Amino acid sequence: MKRKTGYGTLLIVLTLILTMSAGCGKKENRYTYRDDGIKALGEGNYKDAIQSFDQAIDTKKGLVGKFDMDVLKYRAEAEYLSGDYQAAVGTYDILIKVDGEKPEYYNMRSASKAGAGDDDGAIADYNRSNELDPDGKAPGRMNALMAAGAAMEKAGSASDAMTLYESAAAGGEAGPMIYNRMGLCKMAQKDWDGALESFQKGLSAPDANQVPELLFNIAVVYERRGEFKKALDTMEQYVSTHGPDEEAQREITFLESR
């Protein structure tokens, strides 16, 4: 009778341990890749973030699940912020196809399409988001609104853009960016008083300091109205608040000569 050395059982156990360890390693790696991507995204290293998110997705095999959706959302954000708008459009295409029609996906795909030069697509996605989320509460709403409005302006439909902005203002969505766009639309119509009113509303809105163009545009309106002293004072205020730039300095030099 042969002795039972236990080697066979030991080999099976070791094989199971190694298999489980490899599986755990893969799981740990995909979460590590995702966390690395999130960190890089927060630091503004978008290229590194996208690479890490791709590695996280490549490491995860099998059916698309919650983890994949989570990573794809981060990757789409990184692609958009990096300026790779076409790639962002592709990622939002996948999210809509796999995770369903969600207004936040349409919002950010609208903004991405606008960045990629697809103005009609940007407007269509904004409209679809508006159908799904008439109250405008979904994330990315302002991005989509600004993208659709800019696309309308670019297409020569300033009146349609103005209607969009005014509707947003009436619904309580207006902020400094919206008022700035409204002012620019009115400037295009040579409605200097209306433009000045819009820019000043934007300047008094919360977070107005995030839209430095407001002060600059107010100075331009004063100049167009022939109020050169006010224009000069406002342009100097712009430089004092937001720092000097070449265009502002040219305007100041011109206004000082008037």
Tab-separated table of N, CA and C in Angstrom, residues 34-50 78:
chain	number	residue	atom	x	y	z
A	34	ARG	N	-8.287	53.007	-11.378
A	34	ARG	CA	-9.357	54.005	-11.304
A	34	ARG	C	-8.988	55.118	-10.330
A	35	ASP	N	-8.481	54.737	-9.165
A	35	ASP	CA	-8.107	55.746	-8.161
A	35	ASP	C	-6.978	56.644	-8.668
A	36	ASP	N	-6.026	56.033	-9.382
A	36	ASP	CA	-4.942	56.837	-9.968
A	36	ASP	C	-5.500	57.837	-10.979
A	37	GLY	N	-6.484	57.375	-11.747
A	37	GLY	CA	-7.106	58.253	-12.728
A	37	GLY	C	-7.841	59.410	-12.088
A	38	ILE	N	-8.564	59.122	-11.021
A	38	ILE	CA	-9.298	60.174	-10.309
A	38	ILE	C	-8.331	61.201	-9.734
A	39	LYS	N	-7.221	60.708	-9.190
A	39	LYS	CA	-6.214	61.619	-8.640
A	39	LYS	C	-5.628	62.510	-9.734
A	40	ALA	N	-5.276	61.909	-10.868
A	40	ALA	CA	-4.713	62.679	-11.984
A	40	ALA	C	-5.728	63.681	-12.519
A	41	LEU	N	-6.987	63.277	-12.568
A	41	LEU	CA	-8.054	64.174	-13.028
A	41	LEU	C	-8.160	65.390	-12.126
A	42	GLY	N	-8.122	65.147	-10.821
A	42	GLY	CA	-8.199	66.244	-9.861
A	42	GLY	C	-7.017	67.186	-9.936
A	43	GLU	N	-5.873	66.658	-10.374
A	43	GLU	CA	-4.660	67.476	-10.493
A	43	GLU	C	-4.537	68.145	-11.856
A	44	GLY	N	-5.508	67.873	-12.732
A	44	GLY	CA	-5.472	68.479	-14.063
A	44	GLY	C	-4.583	67.754	-15.053
A	45	ASN	N	-4.116	66.552	-14.691
A	45	ASN	CA	-3.288	65.753	-15.605
A	45	ASN	C	-4.208	64.837	-16.419
A	46	TYR	N	-4.889	65.424	-17.383
A	46	TYR	CA	-5.969	64.721	-18.070
A	46	TYR	C	-5.478	63.547	-18.911
A	47	LYS	N	-4.332	63.693	-19.558
A	47	LYS	CA	-3.795	62.603	-20.377
A	47	LYS	C	-3.494	61.384	-19.515
A	48	ASP	N	-2.863	61.601	-18.363
A	48	ASP	CA	-2.565	60.497	-17.448
A	48	ASP	C	-3.853	59.892	-16.903
A	49	ALA	N	-4.831	60.753	-16.630
A	49	ALA	CA	-6.109	60.271	-16.108
A	49	ALA	C	-6.780	59.345	-17.113
A	50	ILE	N	-6.819	59.758	-18.364
A	50	ILE	CA	-7.452	58.943	-19.410
A	50	ILE	C	-6.743	57.604	-19.544
A	78	ALA	N	-12.624	63.608	-18.199
A	78	ALA	CA	-11.218	63.901	-18.494
A	78	ALA	C	-11.031	64.251	-19.967
